[in-house]
Short mmCIF file of C-alpha atoms and ligand atoms in Angstrom, two decimals:
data_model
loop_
_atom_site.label_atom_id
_atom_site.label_comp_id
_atom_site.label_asym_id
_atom_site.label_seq_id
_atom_site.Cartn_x
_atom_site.Cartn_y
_atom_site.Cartn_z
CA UNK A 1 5.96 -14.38 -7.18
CA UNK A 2 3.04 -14.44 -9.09
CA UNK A 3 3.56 -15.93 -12.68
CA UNK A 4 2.31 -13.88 -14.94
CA UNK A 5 1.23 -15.07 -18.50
CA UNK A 6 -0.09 -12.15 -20.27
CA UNK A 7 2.10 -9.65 -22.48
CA UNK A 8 1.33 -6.63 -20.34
CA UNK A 9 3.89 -4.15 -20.34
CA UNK A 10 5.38 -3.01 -16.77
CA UNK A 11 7.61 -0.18 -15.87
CA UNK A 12 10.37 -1.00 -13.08
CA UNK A 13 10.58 1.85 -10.56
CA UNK A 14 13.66 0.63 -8.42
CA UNK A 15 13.67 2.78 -5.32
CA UNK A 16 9.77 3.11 -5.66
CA UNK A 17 8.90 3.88 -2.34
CA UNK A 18 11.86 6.87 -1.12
CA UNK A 19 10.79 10.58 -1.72
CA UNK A 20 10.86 10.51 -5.25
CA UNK A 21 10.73 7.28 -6.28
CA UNK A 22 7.09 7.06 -4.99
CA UNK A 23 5.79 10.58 -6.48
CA UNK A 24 7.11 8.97 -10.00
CA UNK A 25 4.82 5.63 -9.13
CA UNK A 26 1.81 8.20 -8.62
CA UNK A 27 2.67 10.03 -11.96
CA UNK A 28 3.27 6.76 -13.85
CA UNK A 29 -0.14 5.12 -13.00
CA UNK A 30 -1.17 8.72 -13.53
CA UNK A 31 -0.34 8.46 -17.35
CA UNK A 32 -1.01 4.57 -17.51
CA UNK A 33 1.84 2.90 -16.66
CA UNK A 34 1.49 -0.46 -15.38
CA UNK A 35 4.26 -0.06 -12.28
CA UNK A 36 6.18 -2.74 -10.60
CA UNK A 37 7.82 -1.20 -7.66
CA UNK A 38 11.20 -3.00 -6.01
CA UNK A 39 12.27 -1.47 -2.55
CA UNK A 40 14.55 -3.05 0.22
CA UNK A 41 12.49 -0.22 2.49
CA UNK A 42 15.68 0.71 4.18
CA UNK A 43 14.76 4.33 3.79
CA UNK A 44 11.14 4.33 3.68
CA UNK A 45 7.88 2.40 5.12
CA UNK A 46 5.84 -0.02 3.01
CA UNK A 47 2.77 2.32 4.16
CA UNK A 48 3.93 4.92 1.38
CA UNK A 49 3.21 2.20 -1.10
CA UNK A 50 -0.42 2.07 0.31
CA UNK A 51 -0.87 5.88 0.36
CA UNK A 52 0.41 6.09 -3.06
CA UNK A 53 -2.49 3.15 -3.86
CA UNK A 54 -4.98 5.42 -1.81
CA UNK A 55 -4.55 8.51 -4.00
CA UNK A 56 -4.19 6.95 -7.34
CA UNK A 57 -7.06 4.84 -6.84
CA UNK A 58 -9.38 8.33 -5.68
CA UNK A 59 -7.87 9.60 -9.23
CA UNK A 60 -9.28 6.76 -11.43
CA UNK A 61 -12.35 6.49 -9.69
CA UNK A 62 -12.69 10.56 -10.43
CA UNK A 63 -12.20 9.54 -14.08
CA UNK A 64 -14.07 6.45 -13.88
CA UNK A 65 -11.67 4.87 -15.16
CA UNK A 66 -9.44 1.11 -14.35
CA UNK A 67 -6.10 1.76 -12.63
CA UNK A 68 -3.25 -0.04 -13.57
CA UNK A 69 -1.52 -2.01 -11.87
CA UNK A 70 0.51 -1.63 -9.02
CA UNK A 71 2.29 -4.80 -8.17
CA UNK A 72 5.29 -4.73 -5.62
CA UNK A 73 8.73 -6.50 -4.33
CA UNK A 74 10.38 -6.22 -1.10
CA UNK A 75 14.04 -6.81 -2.36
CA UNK A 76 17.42 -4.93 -2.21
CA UNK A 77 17.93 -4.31 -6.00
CA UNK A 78 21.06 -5.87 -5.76
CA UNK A 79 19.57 -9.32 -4.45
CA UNK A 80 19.72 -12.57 -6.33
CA UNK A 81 16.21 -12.47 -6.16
CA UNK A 82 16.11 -9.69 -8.63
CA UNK A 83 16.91 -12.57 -11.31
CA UNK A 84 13.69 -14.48 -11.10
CA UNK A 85 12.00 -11.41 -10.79
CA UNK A 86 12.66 -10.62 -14.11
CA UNK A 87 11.89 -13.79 -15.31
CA UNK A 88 8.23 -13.83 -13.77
CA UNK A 89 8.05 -10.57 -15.70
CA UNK A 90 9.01 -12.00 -19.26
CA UNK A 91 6.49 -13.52 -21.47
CA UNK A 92 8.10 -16.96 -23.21
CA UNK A 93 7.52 -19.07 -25.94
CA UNK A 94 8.33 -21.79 -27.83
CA UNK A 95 9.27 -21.44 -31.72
CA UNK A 96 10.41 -23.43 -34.76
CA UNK A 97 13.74 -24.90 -34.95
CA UNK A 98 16.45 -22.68 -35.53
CA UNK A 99 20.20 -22.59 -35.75
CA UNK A 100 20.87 -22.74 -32.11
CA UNK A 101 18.23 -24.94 -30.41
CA UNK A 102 17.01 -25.49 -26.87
CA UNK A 103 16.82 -28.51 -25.81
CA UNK A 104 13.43 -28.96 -23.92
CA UNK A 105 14.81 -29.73 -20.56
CA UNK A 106 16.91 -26.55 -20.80
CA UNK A 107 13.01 -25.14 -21.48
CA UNK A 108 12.04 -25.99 -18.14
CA UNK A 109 15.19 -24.82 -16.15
CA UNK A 110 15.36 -21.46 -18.04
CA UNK A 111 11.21 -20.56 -16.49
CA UNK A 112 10.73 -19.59 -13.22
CA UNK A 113 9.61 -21.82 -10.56
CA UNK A 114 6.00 -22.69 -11.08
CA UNK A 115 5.21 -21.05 -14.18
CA UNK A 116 2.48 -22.85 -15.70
CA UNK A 117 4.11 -24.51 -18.56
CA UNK A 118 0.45 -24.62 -20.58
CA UNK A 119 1.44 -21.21 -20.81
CA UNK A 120 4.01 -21.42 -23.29
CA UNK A 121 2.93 -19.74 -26.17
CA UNK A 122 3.66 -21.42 -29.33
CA UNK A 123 5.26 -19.24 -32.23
CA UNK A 124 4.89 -22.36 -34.29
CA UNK A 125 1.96 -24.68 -34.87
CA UNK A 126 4.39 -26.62 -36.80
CA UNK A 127 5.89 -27.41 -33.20
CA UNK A 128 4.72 -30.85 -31.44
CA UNK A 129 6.40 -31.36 -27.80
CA UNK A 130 5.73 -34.62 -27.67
CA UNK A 131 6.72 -35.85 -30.88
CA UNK A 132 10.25 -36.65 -31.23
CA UNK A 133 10.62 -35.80 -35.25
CA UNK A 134 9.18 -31.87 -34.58
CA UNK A 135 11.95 -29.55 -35.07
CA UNK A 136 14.03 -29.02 -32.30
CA UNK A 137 12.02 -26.14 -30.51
CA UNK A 138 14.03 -22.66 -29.19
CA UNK A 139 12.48 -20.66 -25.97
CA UNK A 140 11.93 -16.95 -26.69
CA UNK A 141 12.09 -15.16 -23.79
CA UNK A 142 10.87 -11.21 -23.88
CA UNK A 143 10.53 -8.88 -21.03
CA UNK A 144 7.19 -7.40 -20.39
CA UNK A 145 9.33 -4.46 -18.04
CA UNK A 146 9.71 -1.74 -21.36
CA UNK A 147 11.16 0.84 -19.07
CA UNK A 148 13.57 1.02 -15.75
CA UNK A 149 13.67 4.06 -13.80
CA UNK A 150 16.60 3.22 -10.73
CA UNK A 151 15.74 5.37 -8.10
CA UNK A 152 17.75 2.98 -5.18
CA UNK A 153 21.25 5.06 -3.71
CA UNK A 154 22.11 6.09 -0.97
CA UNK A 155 22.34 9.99 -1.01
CA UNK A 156 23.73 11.68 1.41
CA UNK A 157 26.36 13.62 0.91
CA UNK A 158 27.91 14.14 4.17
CA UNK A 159 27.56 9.93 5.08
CA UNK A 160 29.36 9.47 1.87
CA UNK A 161 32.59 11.45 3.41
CA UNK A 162 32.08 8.92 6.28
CA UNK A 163 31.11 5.85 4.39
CA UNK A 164 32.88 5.90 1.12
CA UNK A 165 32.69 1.97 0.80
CA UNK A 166 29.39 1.62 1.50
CA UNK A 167 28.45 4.15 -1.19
CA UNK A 168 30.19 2.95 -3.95
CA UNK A 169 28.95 -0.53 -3.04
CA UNK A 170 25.74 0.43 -3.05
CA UNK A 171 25.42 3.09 -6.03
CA UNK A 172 28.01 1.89 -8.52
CA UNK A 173 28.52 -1.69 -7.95
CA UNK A 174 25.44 -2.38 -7.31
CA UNK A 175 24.41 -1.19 -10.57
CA UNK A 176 27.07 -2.69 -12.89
CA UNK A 177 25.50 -5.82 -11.89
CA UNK A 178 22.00 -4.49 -12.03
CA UNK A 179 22.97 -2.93 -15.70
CA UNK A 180 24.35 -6.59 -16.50
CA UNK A 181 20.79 -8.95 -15.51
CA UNK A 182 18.90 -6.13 -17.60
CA UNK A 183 21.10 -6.30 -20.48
CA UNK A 184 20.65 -10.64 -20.22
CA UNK A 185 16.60 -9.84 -19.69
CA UNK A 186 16.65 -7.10 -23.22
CA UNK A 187 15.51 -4.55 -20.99
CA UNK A 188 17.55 -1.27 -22.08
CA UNK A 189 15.39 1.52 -21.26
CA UNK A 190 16.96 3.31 -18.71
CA UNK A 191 16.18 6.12 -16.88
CA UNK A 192 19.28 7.14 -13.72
CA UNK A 193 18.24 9.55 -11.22
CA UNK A 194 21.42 11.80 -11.09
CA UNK A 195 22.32 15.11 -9.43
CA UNK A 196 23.42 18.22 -10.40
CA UNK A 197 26.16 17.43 -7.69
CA UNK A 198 28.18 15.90 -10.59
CA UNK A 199 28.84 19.96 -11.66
CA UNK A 200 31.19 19.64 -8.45
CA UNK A 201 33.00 22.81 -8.07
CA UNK A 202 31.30 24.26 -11.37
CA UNK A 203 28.02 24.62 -10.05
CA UNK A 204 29.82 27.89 -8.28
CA UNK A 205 29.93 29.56 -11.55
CA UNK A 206 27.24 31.51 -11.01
CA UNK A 207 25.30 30.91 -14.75
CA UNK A 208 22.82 28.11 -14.95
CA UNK A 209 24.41 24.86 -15.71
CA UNK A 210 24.13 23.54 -18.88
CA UNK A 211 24.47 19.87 -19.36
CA UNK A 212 27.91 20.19 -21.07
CA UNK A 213 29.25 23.15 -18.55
CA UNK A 214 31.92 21.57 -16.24
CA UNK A 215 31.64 18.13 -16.22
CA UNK A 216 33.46 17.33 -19.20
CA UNK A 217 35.23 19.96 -20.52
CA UNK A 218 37.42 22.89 -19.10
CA UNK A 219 35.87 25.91 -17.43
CA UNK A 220 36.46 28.67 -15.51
CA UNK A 221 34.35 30.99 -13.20
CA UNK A 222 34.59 33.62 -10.59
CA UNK A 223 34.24 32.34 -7.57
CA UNK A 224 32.36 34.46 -4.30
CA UNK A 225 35.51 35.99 -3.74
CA UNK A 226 36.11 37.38 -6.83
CA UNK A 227 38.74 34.85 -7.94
CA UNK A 228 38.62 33.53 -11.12
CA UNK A 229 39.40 29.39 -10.80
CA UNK A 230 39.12 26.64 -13.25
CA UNK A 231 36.78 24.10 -12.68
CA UNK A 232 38.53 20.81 -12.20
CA UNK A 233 36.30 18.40 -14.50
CA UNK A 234 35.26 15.22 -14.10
CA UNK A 235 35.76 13.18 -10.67
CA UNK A 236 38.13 15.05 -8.93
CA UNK A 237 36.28 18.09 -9.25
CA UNK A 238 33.70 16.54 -7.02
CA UNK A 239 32.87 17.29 -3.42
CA UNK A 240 32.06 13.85 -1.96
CA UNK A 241 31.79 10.04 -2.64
CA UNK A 242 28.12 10.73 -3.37
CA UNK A 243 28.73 13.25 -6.05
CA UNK A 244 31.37 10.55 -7.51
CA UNK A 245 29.75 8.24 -7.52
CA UNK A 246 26.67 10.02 -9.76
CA UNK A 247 29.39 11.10 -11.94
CA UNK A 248 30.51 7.41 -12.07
CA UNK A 249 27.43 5.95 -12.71
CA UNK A 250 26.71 8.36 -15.89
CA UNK A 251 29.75 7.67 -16.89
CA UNK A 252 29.32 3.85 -17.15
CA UNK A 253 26.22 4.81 -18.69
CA UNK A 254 27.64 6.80 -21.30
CA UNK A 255 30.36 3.84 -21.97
CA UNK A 256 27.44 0.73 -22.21
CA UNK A 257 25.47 3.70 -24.92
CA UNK A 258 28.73 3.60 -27.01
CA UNK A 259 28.96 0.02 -27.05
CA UNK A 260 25.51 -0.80 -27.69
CA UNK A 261 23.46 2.05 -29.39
CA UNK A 262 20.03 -0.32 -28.87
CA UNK A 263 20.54 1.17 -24.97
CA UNK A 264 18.52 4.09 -24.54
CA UNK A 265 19.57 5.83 -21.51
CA UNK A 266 18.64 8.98 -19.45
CA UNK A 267 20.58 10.48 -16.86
CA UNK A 268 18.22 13.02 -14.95
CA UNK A 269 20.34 15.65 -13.21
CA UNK A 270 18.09 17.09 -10.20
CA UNK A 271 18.77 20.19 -8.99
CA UNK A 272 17.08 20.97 -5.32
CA UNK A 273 13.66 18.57 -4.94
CA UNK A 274 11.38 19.84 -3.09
CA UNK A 275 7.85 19.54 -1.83
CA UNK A 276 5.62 16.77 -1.69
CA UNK A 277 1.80 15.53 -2.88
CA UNK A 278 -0.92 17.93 -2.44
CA UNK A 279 -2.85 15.60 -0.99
CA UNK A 280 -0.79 15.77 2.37
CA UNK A 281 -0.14 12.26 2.60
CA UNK A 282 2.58 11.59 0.38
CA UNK A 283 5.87 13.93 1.23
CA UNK A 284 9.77 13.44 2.28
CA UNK A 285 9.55 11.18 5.01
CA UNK A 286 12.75 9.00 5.30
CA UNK A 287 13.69 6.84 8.55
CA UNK A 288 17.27 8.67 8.46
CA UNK A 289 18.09 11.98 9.96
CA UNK A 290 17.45 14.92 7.06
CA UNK A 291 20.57 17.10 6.56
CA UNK A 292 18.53 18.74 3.33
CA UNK A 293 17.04 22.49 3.83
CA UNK A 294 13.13 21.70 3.53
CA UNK A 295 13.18 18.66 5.58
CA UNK A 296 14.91 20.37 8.15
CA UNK A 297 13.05 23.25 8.13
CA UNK A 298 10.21 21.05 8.80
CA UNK A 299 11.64 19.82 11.93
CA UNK A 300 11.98 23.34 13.08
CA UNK A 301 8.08 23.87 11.79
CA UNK A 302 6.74 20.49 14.06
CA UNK A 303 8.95 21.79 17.42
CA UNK A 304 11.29 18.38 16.96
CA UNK A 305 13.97 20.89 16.04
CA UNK A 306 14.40 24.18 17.98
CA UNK A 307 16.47 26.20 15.26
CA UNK A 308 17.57 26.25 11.53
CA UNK A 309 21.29 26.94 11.25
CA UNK A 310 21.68 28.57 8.04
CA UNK A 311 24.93 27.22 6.72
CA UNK A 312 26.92 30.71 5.44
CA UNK A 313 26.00 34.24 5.02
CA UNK A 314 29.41 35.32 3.33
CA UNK A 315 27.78 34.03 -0.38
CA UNK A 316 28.18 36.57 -3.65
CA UNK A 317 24.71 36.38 -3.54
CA UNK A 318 21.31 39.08 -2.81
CA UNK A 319 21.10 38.46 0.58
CA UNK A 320 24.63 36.45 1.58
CA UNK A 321 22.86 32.80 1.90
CA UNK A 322 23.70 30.34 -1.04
CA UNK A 323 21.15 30.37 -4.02
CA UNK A 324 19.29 27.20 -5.19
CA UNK A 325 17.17 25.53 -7.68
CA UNK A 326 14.61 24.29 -5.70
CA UNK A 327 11.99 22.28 -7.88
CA UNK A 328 8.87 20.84 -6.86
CA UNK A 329 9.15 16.91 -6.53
CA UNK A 330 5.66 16.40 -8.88
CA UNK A 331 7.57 18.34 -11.42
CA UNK A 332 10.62 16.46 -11.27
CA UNK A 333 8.23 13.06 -11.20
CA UNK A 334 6.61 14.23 -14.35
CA UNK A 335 10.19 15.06 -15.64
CA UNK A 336 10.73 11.15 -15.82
CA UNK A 337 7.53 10.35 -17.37
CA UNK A 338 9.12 12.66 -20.00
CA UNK A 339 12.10 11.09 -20.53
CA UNK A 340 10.31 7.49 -20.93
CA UNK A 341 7.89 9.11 -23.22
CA UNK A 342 10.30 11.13 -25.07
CA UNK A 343 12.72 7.93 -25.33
CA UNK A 344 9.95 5.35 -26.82
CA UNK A 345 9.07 7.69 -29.17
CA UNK A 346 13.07 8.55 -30.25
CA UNK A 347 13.40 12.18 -29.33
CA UNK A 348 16.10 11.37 -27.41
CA UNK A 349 18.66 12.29 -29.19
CA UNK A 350 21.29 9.67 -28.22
CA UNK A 351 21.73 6.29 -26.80
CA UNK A 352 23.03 8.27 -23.69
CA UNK A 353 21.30 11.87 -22.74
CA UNK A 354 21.93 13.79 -19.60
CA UNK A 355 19.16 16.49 -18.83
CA UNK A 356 18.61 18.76 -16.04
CA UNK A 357 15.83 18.76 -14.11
CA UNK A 358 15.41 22.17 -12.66
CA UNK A 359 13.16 25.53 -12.65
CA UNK A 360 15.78 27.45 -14.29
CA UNK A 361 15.47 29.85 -11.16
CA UNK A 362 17.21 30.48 -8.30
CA UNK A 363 16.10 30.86 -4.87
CA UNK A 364 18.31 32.21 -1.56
CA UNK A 365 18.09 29.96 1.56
CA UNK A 366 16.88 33.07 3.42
CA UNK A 367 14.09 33.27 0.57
CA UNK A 368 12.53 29.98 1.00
CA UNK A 369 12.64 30.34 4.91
CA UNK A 370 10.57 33.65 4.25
CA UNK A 371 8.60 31.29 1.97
CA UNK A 372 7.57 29.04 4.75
CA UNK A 373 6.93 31.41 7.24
CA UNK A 374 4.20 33.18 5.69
CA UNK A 375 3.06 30.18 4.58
CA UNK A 376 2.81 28.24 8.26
CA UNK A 377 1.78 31.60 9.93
CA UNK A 378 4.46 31.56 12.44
CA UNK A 379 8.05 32.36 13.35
CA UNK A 380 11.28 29.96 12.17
CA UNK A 381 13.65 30.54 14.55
CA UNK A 382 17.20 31.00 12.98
CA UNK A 383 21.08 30.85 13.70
CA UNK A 384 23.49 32.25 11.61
CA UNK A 385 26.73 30.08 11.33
CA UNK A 386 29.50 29.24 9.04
CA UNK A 387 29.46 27.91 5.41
CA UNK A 388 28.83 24.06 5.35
CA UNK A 389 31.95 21.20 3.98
CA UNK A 390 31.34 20.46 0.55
CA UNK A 391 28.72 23.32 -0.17
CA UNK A 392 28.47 26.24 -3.35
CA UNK A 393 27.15 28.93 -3.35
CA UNK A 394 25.23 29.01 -6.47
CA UNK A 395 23.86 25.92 -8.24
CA UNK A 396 20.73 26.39 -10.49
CA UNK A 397 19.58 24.43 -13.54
CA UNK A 398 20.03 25.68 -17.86
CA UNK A 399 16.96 23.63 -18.61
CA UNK A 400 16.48 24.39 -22.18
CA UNK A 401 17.56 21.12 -23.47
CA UNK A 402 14.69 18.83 -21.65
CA UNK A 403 11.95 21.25 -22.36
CA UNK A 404 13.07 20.95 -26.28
CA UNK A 405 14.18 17.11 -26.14
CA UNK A 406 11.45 16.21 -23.51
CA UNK A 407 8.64 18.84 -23.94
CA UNK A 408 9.07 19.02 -19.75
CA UNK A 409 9.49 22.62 -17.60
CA UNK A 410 8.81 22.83 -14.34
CA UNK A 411 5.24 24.56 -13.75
CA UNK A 412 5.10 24.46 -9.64
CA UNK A 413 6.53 27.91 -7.75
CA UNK A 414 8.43 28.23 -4.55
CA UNK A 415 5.16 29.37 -2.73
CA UNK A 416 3.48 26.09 -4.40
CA UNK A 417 5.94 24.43 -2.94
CA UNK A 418 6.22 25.63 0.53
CA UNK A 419 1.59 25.25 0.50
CA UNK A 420 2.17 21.59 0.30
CA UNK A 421 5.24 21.50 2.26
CA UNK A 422 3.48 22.89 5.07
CA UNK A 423 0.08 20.83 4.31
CA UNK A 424 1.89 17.45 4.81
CA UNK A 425 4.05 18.79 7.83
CA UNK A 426 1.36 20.29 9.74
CA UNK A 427 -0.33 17.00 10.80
CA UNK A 428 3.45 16.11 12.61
CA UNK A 429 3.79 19.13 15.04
CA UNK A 430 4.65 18.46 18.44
CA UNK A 431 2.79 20.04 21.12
CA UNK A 432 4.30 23.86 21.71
CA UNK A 433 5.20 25.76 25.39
CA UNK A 434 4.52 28.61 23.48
CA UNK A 435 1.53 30.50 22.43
CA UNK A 436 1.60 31.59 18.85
CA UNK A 437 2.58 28.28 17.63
CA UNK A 438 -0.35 26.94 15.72
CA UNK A 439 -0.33 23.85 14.65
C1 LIG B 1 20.54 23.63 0.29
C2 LIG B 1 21.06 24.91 0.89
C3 LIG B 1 22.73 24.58 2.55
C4 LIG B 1 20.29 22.65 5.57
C5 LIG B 1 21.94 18.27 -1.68
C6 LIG B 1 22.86 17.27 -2.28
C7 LIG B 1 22.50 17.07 -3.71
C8 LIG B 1 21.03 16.76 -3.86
C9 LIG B 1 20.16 17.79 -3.19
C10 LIG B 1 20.76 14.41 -4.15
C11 LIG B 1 22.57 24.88 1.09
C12 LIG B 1 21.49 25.22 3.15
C13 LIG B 1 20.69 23.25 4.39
C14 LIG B 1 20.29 23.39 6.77
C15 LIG B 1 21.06 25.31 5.55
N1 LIG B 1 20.74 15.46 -3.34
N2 LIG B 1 21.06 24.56 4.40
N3 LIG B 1 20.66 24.69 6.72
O1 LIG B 1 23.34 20.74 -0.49
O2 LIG B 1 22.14 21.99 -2.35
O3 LIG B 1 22.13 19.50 -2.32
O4 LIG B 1 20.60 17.87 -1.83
O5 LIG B 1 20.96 14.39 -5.32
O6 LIG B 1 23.26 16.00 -4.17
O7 LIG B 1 24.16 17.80 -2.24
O8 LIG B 1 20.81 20.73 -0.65
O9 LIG B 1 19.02 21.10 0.98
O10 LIG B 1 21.23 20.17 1.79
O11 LIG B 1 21.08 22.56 1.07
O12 LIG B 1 21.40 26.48 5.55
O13 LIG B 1 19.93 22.90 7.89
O14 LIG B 1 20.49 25.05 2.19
O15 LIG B 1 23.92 25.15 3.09
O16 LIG B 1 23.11 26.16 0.82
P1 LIG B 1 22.21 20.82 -1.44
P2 LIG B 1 20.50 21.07 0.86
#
C-alpha cells in the first residue's frame, strides 16, 4: 500500500469497476474527485479500470488540465485488508497532551506498516518525542476518504431465490461490518446504491413511485387485473432476497442516521440502468450470465443469443409488455455526484435520504426493442412467452424530490440510450449465416 502523507481528499467507490460503479469513477474524476476504487473483480475485469483511465485521461488532456487521481485495491470489501486500507488513507498526527493520552508505543502500533514516522505531523511544537518531561503526546488520526459510495452486491434477483445465504452475506452483513470500520475511521458520508425493487409489490401501482409510496406506509392500487390490493409494506412485500436485502440495508441505514445525526447518508433508488459510455469502450459487461432486458438484447444483437423471450404480454399496459423506467447509466452516475455534492454542502435534508433515480418516464419492453432495432439496422428476433417470477408490470420513478434536493434529472432519452448501447455492442457480434445481419 502506498503510504500516503499528504491531506488529499479521496472518494471510496466500493464496487468501482461493475457497470455502474465504473461510469461513477469516470464522472467523479470528471468533476475532480480524487477516486480510490476497491473491487474483489468477481464481476468485472481489471481492464475496465484501464479503459476508464484511457477516457478520463483523453478528457483532461482536452481541457489541458491534471487528472486526479485514480489509485486502486484488489480486495473483497469485506476483507480484513480493508482495515489498513483505511489507515494508509488517514493523515495522523501528534498533539499536546490531553485528557486521554497515547502512549508513544501505542503511536507506532496504531500506523500502518511502513508509514514513514517523519511524517507525523506535529499539532504541537510544544511536543518533544524524545524528551521524557513533554506532555504526554495523543495521535490524531483523520481520514483523507470524505465520501463512500458502496457499489459491491450481488444483484440478481433470480440467484437471490436460489442463494438466499449468500446474498445476505454478502449485501447486509457484509456491510454492518463495513458501516462499523467507517464509523472507527470518521468516515460517514455515505452514499448506498439501492433499487427501486424495495417498492416490492407497490411498484404495480401504476403512478410513479414516490420515495414514501409503499415502502413504509399502507397503500393500495389496482392491480393489471383490475383488482384493487394493498400493498404489503416493508420486507414481506418484497419479491426476492435481493429486493430484501436493499430494503434491509436502508433500513440499517436509516437506524445508524437516528443514532448518530453526524452520518450523512444517501440511499439511491435506481429504477432500470441502462446504456453505457459513448465512447464504446466502457458498457455492461459482467463475467455472469445477464438476465436484465438490454444486456440480453445485446446477446440477441451479437448472434450469441438467437431470440429475446419477452417475459408477458397480458400487462394493463399500451401494448401488453410491462412498462419501465429505463435511465441512462451516465445519468444515474451523475445522480451520485449529486448526492455527494448536495450532501457536503447540507441540502440533504436528513441524516438519512432515499431518492429515486429515474427519468420519470415509462417505456414498454416492446418499445425499447423497437428502439434498438432501428437503431442497429436489423431484425431482433422475438418469442412471446409467459410473465416472469417476481416481475410487475409497471415500475417507473416520481423524481421530483432529487431534482429539488439534488439539482439532478435525467437528460439522456431512450434513443440516446439504445445509440450507445448499440455503439459498444457492435464491436462483439459474432459472425452471421445470414445476410442482412450487419455487424
Ligand atoms: C425489465 C423488463 C422483464 C429480460 C431488475 C431488478 C432490479 C434492478 C434492475 C438492480 C421486465 C423484461 C427482461 C428478457 C424480458 N436491478 N425482460 N426479456 O426486472 O425491471 O429490474 O433490474 O437493482 O432490482 O429486479 O429489469 O431488465 O430484468 O427486466 O422481457 O430477456 O424486461 O420481464 O418486464 P427489472 P429487467
Amino acid at each position: 500500500l502506498d503510504i500516503a502523507t499528504t491531506n488529499t481528499p479521496f472518494i471510496m467507490v466500493v464496487g468501482g469497476l461493475g457497470y455502474i460503479g465504473s461510469h461513477t469513477v469516470l464522472e467523479l474524476l470528471k468533476a475532480n474527485y480524487n477516486v480510490l476504487v476497491i473491487d474483489d473483480l468477481s464481476n468485472s475485469y481489471e481492464s475496465v479500470l484501464h479503459r476508464v483511465k484511457a477516457i478520463a485521461t483523453e478528457h483532461f488532456a482536452s481541457q489541458d488540465r491534471s487528472m486526479p487521481a485514480l489509485h486502486f485495491r484488489q480486495l473483497d470489501y469485506r476483507s480484513a485488508c480493508m482495515r489498513s486500507v483505511l489507515a494508509s488513507y488517514s493523515s495522523y498526527s501528534i498533539g499536546a497532551k490531553s485528557d486521554v493520552p497515547t502512549p508513544m508505543e501505542d503511536v507506532v502500533r496504531a500506523l500502518p506498516r511502513g508509514f514513514p514516522f517523519s511524517a507525523l505531523q506535529r499539532t504541537d511544537s510544544g511536543i518533544d518525542m524524545d524528551d521524557d518531561a513533554s506532555p504526554e503526546p495523543v495521535l490524531r488520526r483523520e481520514s483523507r476518504i470524505t465520501g463512500v459510495i458502496h457499489f459491491a452486491a450481488y444483484k440478481s434477483v433470480e440467484e437471490s431465490i436460489r442463494q438466499p445465504l449468500r446474498y445476505y452475506s454478502n449485501n447486509v452483513c457484509g456491510m454492518v461490518d463495513f458501516l462499523s470500520l467507517l464509523e472507527e475511521f470518521g468516515i460517514k458520508n455515505f452514499v448506498f446504491s439501492s433499487s427501486a425493487t424495495v417498492y416490492g409489490e407497490g411498484a404495480n401501482c401504476g403512478v410513479p413511485l414516490r420515495e414514501e409510496l409503499c415502502v413504509h406506509h399502507p397503500e393500495t392500487f389496482v392491480d393489471s387485473d383490475g383488482t384493487e390490493r394493498q400493498v404489503i409494506p416493508g420486507v414481506l412485500g418484497l419479491t426476492s432476497p435481493y429486493g430484501r436485502s436493499k430494503f434491509m440495508c436502508e433500513s440499517i441505514l436509516a437506524d445508524i442516521a437516528r443514532s448518530d445525526p453526524t452520518w450523512s447518508i444517501t440511499a439511491l433508488r435506481y429504477f432500470n440502468p441502462v446504456g453505457c459510455h459513448e465512447s464504446g469502450i466502457l458498457g455492461e459487461d459482467p463475467r455472469q450470465k445477464p438476465s436484465n432486458l438490454i444486456p440480453v438484447v445485446a446477446t440477441v444483437l451479437t448472434g450469441t443469443k438467437p431470440v429475446l423471450d419477452i417475459f408477458g404480454t397480458d400487462w394493463n399496459t399500451p401494448d401488453g409488455t410491462a412498462v419501465r423506467d429505463f435511465i441512462h447509466v451516465v445519468d444515474l452516475a451523475r445522480g451520485h455526484i449529486a448526492a455527494l455534492a448536495a450532501s457536503a454542502a447540507g441540502r440533504v435534508k436528513a441524516p438519512f435520504r432515499t431518492y429515486n433515480l429515474g427519468t420519470g418516464r415509462g417505456h414498454t419492453v416492446r418499445e425499447v426493442v423497437t428502439s434498438l432495432q432501428a437503431t442497429a439496422g436489423r431484425t431482433i428476433p422475438v418469442r412471446e412467452v409467459g410473465r416472469r417470477a417476481g416481475d410487475v408490470g409497471f415500475c417507473v420513478a416520481e423524481v421530483g424530490r432529487a431534482e429539488t434536493e439534488l439539482s439532478w434529472r435525467a437528460e439522456k432519452t431512450l434513443a440516446d440510450c439504445s445509440v450507445d448501447v448499440w455503439n459498444f455492442t457492435k464491436g462483439r457480434c459474432q459472425p452471421q449465416s445470414h445476410d442482412d445481419m450487419v455487424c
